[in-house]
PDB file of C-alpha atoms in Angstrom:
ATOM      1  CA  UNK A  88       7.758  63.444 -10.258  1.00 67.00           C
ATOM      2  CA  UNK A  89      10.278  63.580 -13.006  1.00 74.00           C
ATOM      3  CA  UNK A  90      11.314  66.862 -13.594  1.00 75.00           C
ATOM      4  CA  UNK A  91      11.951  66.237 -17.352  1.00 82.00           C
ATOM      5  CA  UNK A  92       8.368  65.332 -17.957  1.00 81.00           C
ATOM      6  CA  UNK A  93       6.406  68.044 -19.876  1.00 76.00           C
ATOM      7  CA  UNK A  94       2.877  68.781 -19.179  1.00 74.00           C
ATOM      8  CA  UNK A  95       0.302  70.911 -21.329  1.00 74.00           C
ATOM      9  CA  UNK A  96      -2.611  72.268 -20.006  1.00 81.00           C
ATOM     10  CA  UNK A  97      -6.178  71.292 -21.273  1.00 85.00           C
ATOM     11  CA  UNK A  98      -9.394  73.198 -20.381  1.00 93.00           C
ATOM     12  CA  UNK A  99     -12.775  72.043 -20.218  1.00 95.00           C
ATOM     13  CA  UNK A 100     -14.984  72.971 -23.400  1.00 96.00           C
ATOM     14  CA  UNK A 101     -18.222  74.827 -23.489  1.00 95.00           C
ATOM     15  CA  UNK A 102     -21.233  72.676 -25.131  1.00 94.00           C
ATOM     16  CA  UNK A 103     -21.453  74.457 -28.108  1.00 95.00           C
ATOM     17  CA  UNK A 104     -17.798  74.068 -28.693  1.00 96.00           C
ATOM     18  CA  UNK A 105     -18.170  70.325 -28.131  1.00 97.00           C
ATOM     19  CA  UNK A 106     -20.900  70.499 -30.546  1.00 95.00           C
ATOM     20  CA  UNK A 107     -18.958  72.133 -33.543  1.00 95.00           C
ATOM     21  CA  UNK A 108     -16.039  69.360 -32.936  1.00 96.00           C
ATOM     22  CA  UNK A 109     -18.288  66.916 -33.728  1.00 96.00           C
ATOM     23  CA  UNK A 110     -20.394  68.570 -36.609  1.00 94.00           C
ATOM     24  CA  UNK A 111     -17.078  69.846 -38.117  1.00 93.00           C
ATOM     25  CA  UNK A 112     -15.084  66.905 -37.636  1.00 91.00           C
ATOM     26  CA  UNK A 113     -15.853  63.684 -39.115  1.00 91.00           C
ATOM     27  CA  UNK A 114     -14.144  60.682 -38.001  1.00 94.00           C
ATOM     28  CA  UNK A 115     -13.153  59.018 -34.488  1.00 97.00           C
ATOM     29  CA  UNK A 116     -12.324  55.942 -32.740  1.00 98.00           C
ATOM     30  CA  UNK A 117     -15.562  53.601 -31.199  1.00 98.00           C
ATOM     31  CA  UNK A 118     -14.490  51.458 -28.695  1.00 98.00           C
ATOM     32  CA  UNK A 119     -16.841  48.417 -27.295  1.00 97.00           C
ATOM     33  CA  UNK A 120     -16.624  45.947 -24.668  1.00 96.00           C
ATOM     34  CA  UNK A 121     -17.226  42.518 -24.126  1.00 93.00           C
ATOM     35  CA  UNK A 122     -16.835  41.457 -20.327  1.00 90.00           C
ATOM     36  CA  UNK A 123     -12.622  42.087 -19.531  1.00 91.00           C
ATOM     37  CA  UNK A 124     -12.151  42.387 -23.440  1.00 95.00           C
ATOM     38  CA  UNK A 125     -12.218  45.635 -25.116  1.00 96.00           C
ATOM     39  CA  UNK A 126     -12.901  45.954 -28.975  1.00 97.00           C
ATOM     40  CA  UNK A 127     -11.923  49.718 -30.786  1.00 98.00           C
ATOM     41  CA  UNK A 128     -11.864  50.860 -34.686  1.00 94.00           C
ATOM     42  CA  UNK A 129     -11.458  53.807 -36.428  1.00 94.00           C
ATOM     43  CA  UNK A 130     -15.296  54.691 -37.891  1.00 94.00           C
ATOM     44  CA  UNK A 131     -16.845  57.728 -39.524  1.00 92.00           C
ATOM     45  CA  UNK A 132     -20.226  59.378 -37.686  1.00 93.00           C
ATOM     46  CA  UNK A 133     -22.679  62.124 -38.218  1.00 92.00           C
ATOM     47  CA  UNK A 134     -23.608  64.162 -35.090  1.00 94.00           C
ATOM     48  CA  UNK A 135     -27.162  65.143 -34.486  1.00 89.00           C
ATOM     49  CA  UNK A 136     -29.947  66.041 -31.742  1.00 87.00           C
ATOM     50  CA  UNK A 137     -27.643  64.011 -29.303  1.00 92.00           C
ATOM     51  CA  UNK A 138     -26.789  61.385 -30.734  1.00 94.00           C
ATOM     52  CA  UNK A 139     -23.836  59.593 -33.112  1.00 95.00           C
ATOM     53  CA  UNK A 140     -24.473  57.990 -36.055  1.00 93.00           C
ATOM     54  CA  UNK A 141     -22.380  55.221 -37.091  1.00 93.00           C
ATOM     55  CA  UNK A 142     -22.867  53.763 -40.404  1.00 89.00           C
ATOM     56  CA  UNK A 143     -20.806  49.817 -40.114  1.00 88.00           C
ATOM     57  CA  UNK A 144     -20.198  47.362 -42.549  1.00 82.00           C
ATOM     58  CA  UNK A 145     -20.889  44.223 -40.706  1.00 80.00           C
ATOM     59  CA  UNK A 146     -20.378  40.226 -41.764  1.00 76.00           C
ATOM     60  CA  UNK A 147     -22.380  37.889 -39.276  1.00 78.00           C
ATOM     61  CA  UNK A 148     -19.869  36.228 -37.787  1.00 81.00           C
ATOM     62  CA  UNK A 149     -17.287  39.360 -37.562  1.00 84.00           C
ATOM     63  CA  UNK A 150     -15.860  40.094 -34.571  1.00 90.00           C
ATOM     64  CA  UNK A 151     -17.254  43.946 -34.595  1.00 89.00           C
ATOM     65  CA  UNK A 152     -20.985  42.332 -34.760  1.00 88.00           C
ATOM     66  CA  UNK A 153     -20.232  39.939 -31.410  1.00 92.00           C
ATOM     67  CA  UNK A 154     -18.628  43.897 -29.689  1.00 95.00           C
ATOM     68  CA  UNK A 155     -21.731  45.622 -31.022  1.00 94.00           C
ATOM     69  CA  UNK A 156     -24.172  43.070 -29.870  1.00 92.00           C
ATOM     70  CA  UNK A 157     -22.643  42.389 -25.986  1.00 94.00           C
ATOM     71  CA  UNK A 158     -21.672  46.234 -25.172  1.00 96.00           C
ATOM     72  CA  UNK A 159     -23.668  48.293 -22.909  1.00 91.00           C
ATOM     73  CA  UNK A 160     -22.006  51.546 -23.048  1.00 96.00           C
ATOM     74  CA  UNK A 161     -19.848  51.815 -25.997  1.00 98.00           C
ATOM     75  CA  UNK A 162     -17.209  54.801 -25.579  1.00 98.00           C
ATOM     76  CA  UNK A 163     -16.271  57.269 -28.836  1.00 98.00           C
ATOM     77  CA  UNK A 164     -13.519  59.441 -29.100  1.00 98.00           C
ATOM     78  CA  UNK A 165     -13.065  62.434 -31.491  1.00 97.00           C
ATOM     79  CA  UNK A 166      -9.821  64.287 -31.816  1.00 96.00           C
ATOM     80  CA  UNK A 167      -7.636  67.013 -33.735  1.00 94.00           C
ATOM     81  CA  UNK A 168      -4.628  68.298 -33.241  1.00 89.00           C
ATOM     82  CA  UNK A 169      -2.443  70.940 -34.987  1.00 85.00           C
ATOM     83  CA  UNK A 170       0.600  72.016 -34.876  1.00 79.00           C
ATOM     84  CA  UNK A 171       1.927  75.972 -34.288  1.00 77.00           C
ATOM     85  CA  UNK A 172       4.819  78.341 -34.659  1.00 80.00           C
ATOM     86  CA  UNK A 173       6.666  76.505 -31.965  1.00 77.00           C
ATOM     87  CA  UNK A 174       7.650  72.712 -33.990  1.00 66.00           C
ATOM     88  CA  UNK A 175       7.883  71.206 -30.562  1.00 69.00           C
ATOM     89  CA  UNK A 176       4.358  72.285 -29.553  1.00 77.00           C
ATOM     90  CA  UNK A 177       0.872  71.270 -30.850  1.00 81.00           C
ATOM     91  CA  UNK A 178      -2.681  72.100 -30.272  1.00 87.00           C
ATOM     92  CA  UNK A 179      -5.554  70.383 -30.346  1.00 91.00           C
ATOM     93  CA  UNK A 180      -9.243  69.030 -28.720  1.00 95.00           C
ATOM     94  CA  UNK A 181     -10.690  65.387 -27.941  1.00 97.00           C
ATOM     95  CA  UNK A 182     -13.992  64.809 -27.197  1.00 98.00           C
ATOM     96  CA  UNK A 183     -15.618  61.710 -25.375  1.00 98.00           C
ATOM     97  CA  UNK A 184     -18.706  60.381 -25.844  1.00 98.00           C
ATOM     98  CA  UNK A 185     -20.282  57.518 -23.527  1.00 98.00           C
ATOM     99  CA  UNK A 186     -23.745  55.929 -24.263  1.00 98.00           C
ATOM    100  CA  UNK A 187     -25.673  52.447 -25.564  1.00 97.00           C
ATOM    101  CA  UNK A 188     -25.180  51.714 -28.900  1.00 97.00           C
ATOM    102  CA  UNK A 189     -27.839  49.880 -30.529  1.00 94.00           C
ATOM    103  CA  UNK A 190     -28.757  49.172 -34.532  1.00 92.00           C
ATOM    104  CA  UNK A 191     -31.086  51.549 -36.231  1.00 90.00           C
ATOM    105  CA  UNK A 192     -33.966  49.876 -37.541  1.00 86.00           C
ATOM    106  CA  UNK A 193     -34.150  49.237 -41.476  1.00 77.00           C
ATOM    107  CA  UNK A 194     -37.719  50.942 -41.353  1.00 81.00           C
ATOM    108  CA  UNK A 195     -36.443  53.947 -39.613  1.00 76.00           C
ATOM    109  CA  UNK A 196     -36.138  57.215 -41.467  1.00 71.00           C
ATOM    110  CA  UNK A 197     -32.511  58.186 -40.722  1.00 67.00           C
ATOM    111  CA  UNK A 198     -31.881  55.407 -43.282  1.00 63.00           C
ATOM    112  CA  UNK A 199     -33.134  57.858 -46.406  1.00 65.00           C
ATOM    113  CA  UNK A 200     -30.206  56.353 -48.495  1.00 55.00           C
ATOM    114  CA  UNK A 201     -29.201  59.740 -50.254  1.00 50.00           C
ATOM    115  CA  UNK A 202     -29.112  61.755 -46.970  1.00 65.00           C
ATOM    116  CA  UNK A 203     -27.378  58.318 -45.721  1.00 64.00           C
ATOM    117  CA  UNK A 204     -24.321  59.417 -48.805  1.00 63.00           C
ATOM    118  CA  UNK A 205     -24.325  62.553 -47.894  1.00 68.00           C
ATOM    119  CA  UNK A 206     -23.346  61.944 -44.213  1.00 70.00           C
ATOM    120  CA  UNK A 207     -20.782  59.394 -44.437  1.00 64.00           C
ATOM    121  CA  UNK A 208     -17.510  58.123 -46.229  1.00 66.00           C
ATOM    122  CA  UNK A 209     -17.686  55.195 -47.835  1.00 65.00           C
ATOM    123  CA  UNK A 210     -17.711  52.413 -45.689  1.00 66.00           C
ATOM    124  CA  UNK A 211     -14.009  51.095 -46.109  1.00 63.00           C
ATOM    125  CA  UNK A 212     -14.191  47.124 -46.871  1.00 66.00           C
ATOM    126  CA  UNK A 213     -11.031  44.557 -45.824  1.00 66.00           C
ATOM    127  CA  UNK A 214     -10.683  41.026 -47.343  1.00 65.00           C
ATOM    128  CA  UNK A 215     -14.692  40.296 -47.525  1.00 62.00           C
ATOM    129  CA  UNK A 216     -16.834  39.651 -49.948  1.00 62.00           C
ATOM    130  CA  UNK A 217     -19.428  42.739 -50.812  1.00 60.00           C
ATOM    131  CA  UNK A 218     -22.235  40.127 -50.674  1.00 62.00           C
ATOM    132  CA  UNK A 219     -21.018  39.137 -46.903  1.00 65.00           C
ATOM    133  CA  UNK A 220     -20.996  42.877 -45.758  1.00 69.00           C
ATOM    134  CA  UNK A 221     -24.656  44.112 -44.075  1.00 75.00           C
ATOM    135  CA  UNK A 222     -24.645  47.817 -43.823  1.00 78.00           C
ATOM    136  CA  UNK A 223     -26.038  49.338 -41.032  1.00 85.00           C
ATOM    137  CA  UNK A 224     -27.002  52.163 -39.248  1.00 89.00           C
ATOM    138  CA  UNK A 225     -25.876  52.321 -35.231  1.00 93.00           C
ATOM    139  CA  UNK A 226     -26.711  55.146 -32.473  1.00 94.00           C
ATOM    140  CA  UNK A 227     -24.802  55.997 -29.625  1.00 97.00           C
ATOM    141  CA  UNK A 228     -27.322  58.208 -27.105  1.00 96.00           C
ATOM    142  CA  UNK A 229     -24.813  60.204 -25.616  1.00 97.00           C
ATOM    143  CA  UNK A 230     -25.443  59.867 -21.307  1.00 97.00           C
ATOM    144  CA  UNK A 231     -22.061  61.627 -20.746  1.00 97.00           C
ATOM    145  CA  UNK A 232     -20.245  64.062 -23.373  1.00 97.00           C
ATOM    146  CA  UNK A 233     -16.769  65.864 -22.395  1.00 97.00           C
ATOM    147  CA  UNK A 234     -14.288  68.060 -24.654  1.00 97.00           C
ATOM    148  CA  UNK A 235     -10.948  68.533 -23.670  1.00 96.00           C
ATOM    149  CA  UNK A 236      -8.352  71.466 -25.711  1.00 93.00           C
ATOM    150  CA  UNK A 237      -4.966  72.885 -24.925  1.00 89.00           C
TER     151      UNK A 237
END
């Protein structure tokens, strides 16, 4: 091993800590996957019973619509970090989340539009038209749920 190569330690988090990360914090990166091809964006969520909320703005032929429709186990990752006393050092927390991703149907009441507001950002739109973008609602069942911090 290279001797010049510096290491922090990270320690597992307890659930509830895991928890507050991802009430408190609001924004990650979802990854997908279609067969060898991986697929990742920066997206807001809302945390609850569980479960990520995702709110996307989708075209139907985009790219993120072909991820979200051919993943089985889509992967999100929540971070912070922040810096201390010491310039060189920095500390911080990730959290992964594993679990199927699937649309939330129209119909369903986690689409109340004001709590919908309340929840999210606004969705952040790049070179479409606003009558091309579908918003929708995704869930990610968290299976497996780790927190990392140093």
């Amino acid at each position: 091993m290279d001797p010049d190569v510096e290491f922090a330690y990270t320690y597992g988090m307890e659930e509830s800590e895991v928890a507050d990360c991802l009430t408190e914090r609001h924004h990650g990166v979802l990854s997908l996957a279609e067969g060898d091809e991986a697929y990742a964006f920066p997206v807001f969520h809302h945390y609850e019973d569980g479960s990520l909320y995702f709110r996307l703005g989708v075209t139907p032929d985009s790219e993120k619509r072909a991820f979200l429709d051919s993943t089985a186990t889509a992967t999100y990752v929540a971070y912070a970090t922040e810096p201390t006393a010491d310039p060189e050092e920095n500390t911080g927390w990730s959290v992964v989340a594993r679990g199927p991703i699937q649309e939330v149907p129209h119909d369903d009441p986690t689409y109340e539009a004001v709590e919908i507001n309340d929840r999210y950002a606004p969705i952040r739109i790049f070179d479409e038209s606003l009558d091309d973008v579908d918003v929708t609602l995704y869930e990610l069942r968290i299976e497996e749920l780790t927190g990392r911090q140093n």
